[in-house]
XYZ file of C-alpha atoms in Angstrom:
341
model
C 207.280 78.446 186.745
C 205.831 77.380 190.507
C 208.835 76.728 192.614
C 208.248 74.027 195.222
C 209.762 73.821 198.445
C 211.144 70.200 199.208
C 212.032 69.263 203.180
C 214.764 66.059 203.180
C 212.486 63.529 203.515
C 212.843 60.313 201.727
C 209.769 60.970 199.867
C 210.363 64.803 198.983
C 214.069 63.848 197.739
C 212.248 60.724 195.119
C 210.197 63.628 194.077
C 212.808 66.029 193.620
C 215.106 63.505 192.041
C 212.250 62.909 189.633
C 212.501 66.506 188.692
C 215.835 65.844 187.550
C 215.217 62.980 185.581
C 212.652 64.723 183.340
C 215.545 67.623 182.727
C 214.140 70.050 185.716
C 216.260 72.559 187.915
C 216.653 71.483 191.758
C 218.447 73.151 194.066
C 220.343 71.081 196.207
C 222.501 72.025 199.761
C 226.126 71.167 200.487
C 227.900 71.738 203.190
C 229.901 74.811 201.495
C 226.732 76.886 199.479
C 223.694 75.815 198.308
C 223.933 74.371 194.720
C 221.909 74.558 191.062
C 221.506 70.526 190.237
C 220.601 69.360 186.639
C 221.459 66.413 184.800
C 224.498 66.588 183.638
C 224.405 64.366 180.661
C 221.437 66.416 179.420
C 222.536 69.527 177.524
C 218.792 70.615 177.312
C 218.817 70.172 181.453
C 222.220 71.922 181.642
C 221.369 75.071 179.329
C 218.055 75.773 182.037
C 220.878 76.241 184.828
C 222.617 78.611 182.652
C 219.551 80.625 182.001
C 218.033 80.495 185.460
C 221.556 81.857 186.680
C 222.311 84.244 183.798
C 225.635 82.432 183.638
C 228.116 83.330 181.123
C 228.352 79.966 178.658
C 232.150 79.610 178.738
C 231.866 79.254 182.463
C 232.471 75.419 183.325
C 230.387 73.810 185.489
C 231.509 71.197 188.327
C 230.312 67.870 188.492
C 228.807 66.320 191.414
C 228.147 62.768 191.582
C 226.667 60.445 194.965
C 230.143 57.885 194.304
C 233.413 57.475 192.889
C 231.319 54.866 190.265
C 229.739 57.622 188.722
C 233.124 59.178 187.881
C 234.676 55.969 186.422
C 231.231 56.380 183.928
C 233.684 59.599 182.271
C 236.898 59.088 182.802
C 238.887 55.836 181.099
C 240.804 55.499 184.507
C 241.502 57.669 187.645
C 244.992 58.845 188.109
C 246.843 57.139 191.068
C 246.590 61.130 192.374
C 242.995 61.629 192.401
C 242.956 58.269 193.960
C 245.044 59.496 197.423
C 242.739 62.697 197.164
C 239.494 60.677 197.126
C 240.895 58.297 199.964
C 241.566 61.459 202.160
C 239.199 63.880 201.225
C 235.603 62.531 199.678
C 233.167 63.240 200.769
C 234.440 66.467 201.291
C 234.799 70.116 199.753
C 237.563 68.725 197.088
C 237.092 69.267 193.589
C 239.067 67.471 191.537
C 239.948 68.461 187.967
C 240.730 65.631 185.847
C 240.330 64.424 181.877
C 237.365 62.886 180.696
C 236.606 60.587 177.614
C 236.087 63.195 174.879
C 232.195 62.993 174.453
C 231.328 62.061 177.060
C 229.909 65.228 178.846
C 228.584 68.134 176.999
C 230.985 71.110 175.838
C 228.651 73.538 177.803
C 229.365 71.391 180.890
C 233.055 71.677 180.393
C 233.734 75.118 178.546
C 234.448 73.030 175.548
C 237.576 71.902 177.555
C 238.983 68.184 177.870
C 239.174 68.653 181.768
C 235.953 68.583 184.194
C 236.020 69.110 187.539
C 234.389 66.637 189.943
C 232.982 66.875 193.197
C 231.521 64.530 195.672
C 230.176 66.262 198.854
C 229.875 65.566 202.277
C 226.520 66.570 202.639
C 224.022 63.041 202.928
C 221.020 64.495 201.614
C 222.392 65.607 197.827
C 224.443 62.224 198.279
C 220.841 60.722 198.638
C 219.014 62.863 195.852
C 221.960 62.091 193.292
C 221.772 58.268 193.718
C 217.854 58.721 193.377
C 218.716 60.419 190.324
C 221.244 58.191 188.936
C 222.737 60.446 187.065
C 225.443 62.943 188.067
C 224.228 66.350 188.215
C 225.803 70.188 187.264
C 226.378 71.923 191.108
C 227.129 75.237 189.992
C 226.166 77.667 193.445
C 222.803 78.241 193.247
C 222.572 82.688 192.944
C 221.779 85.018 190.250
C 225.775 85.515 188.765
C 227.818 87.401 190.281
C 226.196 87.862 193.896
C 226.811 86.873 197.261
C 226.944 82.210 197.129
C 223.605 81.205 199.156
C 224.414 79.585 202.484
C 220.304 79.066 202.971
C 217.347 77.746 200.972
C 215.934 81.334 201.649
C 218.937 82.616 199.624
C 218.068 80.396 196.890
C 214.637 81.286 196.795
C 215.208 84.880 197.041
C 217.328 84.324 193.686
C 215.563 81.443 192.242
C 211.547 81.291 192.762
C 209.962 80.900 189.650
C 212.872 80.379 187.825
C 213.571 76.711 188.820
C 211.384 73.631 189.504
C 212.557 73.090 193.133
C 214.348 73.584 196.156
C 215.756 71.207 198.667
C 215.861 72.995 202.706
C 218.168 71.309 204.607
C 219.153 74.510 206.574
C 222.205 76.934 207.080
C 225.431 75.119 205.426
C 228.229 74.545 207.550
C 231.157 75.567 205.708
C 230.137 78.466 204.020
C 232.145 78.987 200.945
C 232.688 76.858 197.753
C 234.636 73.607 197.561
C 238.349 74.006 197.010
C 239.023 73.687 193.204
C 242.356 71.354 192.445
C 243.419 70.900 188.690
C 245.763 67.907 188.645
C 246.188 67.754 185.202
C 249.107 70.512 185.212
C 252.590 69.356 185.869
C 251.921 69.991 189.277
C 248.528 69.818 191.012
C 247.310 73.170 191.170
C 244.957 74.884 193.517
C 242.891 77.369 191.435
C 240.042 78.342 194.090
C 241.066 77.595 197.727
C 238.359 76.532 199.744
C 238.384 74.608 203.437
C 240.442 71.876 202.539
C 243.996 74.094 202.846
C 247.337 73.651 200.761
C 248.750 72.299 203.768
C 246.626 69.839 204.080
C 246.879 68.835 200.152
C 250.455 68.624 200.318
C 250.298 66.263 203.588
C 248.759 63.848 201.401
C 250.583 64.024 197.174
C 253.194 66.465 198.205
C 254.173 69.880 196.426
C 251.099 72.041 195.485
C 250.811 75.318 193.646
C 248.113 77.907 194.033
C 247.083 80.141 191.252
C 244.586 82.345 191.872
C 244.689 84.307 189.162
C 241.786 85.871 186.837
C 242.046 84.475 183.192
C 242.360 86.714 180.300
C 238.992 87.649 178.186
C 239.834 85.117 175.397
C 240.160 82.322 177.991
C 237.986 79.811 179.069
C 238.936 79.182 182.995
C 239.172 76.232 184.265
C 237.052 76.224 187.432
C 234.233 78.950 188.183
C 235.220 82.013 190.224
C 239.169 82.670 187.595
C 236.939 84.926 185.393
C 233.835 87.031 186.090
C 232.669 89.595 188.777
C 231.475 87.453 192.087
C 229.967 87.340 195.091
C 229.846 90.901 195.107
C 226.452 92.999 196.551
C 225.590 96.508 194.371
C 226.914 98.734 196.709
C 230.289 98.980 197.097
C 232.570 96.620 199.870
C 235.699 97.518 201.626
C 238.006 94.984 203.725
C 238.879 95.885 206.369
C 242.682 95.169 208.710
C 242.006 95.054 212.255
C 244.376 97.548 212.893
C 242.090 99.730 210.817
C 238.468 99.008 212.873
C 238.954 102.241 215.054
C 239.087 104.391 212.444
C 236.613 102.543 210.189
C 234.303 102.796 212.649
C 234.259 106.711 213.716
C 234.013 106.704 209.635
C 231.105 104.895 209.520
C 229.573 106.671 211.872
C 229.808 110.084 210.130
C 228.468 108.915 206.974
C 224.790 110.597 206.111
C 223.892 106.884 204.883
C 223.892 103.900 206.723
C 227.196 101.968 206.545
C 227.075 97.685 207.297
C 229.773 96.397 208.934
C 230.605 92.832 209.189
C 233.196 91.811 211.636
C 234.727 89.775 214.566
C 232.695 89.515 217.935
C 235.810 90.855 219.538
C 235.778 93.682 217.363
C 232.058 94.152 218.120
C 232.542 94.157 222.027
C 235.755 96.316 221.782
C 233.780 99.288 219.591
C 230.114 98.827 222.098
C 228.420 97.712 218.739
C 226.573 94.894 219.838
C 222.623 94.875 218.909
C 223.310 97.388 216.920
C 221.099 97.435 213.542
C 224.204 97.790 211.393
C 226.400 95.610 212.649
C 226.662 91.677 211.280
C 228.781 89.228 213.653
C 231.147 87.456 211.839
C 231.792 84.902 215.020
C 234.979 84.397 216.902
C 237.231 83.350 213.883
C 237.810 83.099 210.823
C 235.775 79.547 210.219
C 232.802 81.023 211.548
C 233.900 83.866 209.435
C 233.206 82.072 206.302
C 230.219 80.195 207.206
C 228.535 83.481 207.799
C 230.448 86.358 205.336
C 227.794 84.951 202.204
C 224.743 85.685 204.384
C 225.897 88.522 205.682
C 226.464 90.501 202.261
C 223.356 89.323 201.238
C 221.479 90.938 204.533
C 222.952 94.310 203.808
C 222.292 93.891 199.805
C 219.084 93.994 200.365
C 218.394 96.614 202.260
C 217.826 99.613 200.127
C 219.098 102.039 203.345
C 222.557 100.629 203.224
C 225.161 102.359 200.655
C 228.682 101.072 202.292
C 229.518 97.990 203.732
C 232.681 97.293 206.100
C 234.065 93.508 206.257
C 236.858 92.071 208.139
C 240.155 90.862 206.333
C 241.809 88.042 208.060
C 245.302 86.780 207.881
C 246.409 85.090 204.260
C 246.868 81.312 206.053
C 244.880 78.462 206.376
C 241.078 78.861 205.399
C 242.360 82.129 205.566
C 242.927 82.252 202.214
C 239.608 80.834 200.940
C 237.568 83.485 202.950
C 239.733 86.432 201.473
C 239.774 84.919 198.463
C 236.019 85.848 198.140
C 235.851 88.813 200.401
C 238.652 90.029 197.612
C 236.363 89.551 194.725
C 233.501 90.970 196.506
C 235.353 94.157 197.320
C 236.868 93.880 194.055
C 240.279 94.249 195.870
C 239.184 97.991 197.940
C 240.749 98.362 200.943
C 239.268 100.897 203.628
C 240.871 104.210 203.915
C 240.642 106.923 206.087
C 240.678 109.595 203.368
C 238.000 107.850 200.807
């Protein structure tokens, strides 16, 4: 399959959104990752995301839709708590679990579960493209499963070409990691993938909020992507890294026969005399720059073939914090560095 390149012109998103209508595969960008879009009323539509991904089936897929109209078309009435959320936090990166009309969306949309999760993003141009589209589309992140999210159309076509029909370039995402995933059917609303819109500021708006950010058992169909299967994670292996740690990281690193990546702070960078080096991947100041650049990163050292370790900085658990360890965990499937590995 050719995979065109579309810039965000009015004309380029009517013929992308035309794509979608005839059951194509566009990828779309948000201001978290860049995003697989299909119809999401077609099955047919849906079932080429899944393949072009090589995503498992009882993975649910979230939603996105241009206005809050479009999720009044599956749902027979929006709970007075999605409603605050909405107010506060559409367009945003908020996605908000809820129950739909039993029919209404395809099982392989929801897992086969009576919840969806819905999402209506910030970012103008899919805004634009959806409304072209009329129809709501899947937004699953647009990457081979189980690797790094792509932050860049040049991600997605490094994973995608010739496996979907098109890709929208509206450059580098801001955010950098997925939307924050809250369930609010549970007895109380439940964060099950933290993103940039905190706890804190959840519970400023509907009160007490619980965070479970745990992975589901085999037989279980999560609830919102990321709860089950590997992520985000390159083919060599990742280890976070506690600043308190660096100094000895770094003489480590630099005894190794085999080129070792290491992703961290610009303070860290200046302290150790690493700057310019080949090796070396600036996270930025903090940790918000941190998480707009941590995808790109691992995917700059994943493909080079000369690279067999790869270093990356562990924040504090607080604030977006928690959203950028959150991945970095699943990357490094929960290694640590250690001066005796």
């Amino acid at each position: 399959m050719e995979t065109k390149m579309f810039k965000t012109a009015t004309t380029d998103l009517a013929a992308a959104a035309e794509l979608i209508k005839k059951g194509q595969v566009i990828a779309f960008p948000t201001e978290t990752v860049y995003g697989l879009g299909a119809d999401a009323t077609k099955e047919s539509a849906v079932k080429k995301v899944f393949a072009a991904k090589n995503r498992p089936s009882d993975n649910p897929l979230i939603v996105t839709v241009a206005n809050v109209e479009m999720v009044k078309r599956f749902v027979s009435e929006i709970p007075a708590i999605a409603e605050k959320l909405i107010a506060n936090f559409w367009p945003g990166s908020l996605t908000i679990i809820m129950r739909y009309n039993e029919g209404a969306l395809s099982p392989i949309v929801t897992g086969g579960l009576p919840t969806v999760a819905f999402r209506l993003p910030e970012n103008e141009v899919t805004r634009q493209l959806i409304t072209l589209a009329d129809t709501p589309i899947v937004g699953p992140s647009a990457n081979t499963s189980g690797k790094p999210s792509p932050t860049t159309a040049q991600h997605v076509w490094h994973d995608m070409h010739g496996k979907i029909a098109g890709i929208i370039d509206d450059g580098a995402t801001a955010v950098g990691v997925e939307s924050t995933v809250i369930d609010i059917t549970t007895d109380v609303p439940t964060i099950l993938r933290p993103g940039a819109v905190t706890q804190e500021a959840l519970e400023a708006v509907i009160g007490a909020v619980n965070s479970e950010h745990r992975k589901v058992g085999a037989d279980e169909t999560p609830k919102a992507p990321g709860m089950k299967y590997r992520h985000y994670a390159p083919d060599v292996p990742v280890y976070m890294v506690t600043p308190d740690q660096w100094p000895a990281a770094i003489i480590w690193a630099q005894q190794q026969l085999e080129p070792v990546g290491i992703m961290a702070t610009d303070e860290i960078i200046e302290a150790n005399h690493l700057a310019g080096m080949d090796f070396v991947w600036s996270l930025g100041t903090d940790v918000t720059t941190a998480n707009a650049k941590l995808f790109a990163g691992l995917r700059y050292f994943d493909e080079r073939d000369d690279v067999e370790t790869i270093l990356v900085h562990h924040f504090a658990d607080e604030g977006v914090g928690l959203a950028y360890n959150n991945r970095l965990g699943k990357a490094s499937s929960g290694q640590y560095f250690d001066v005796e590995m």
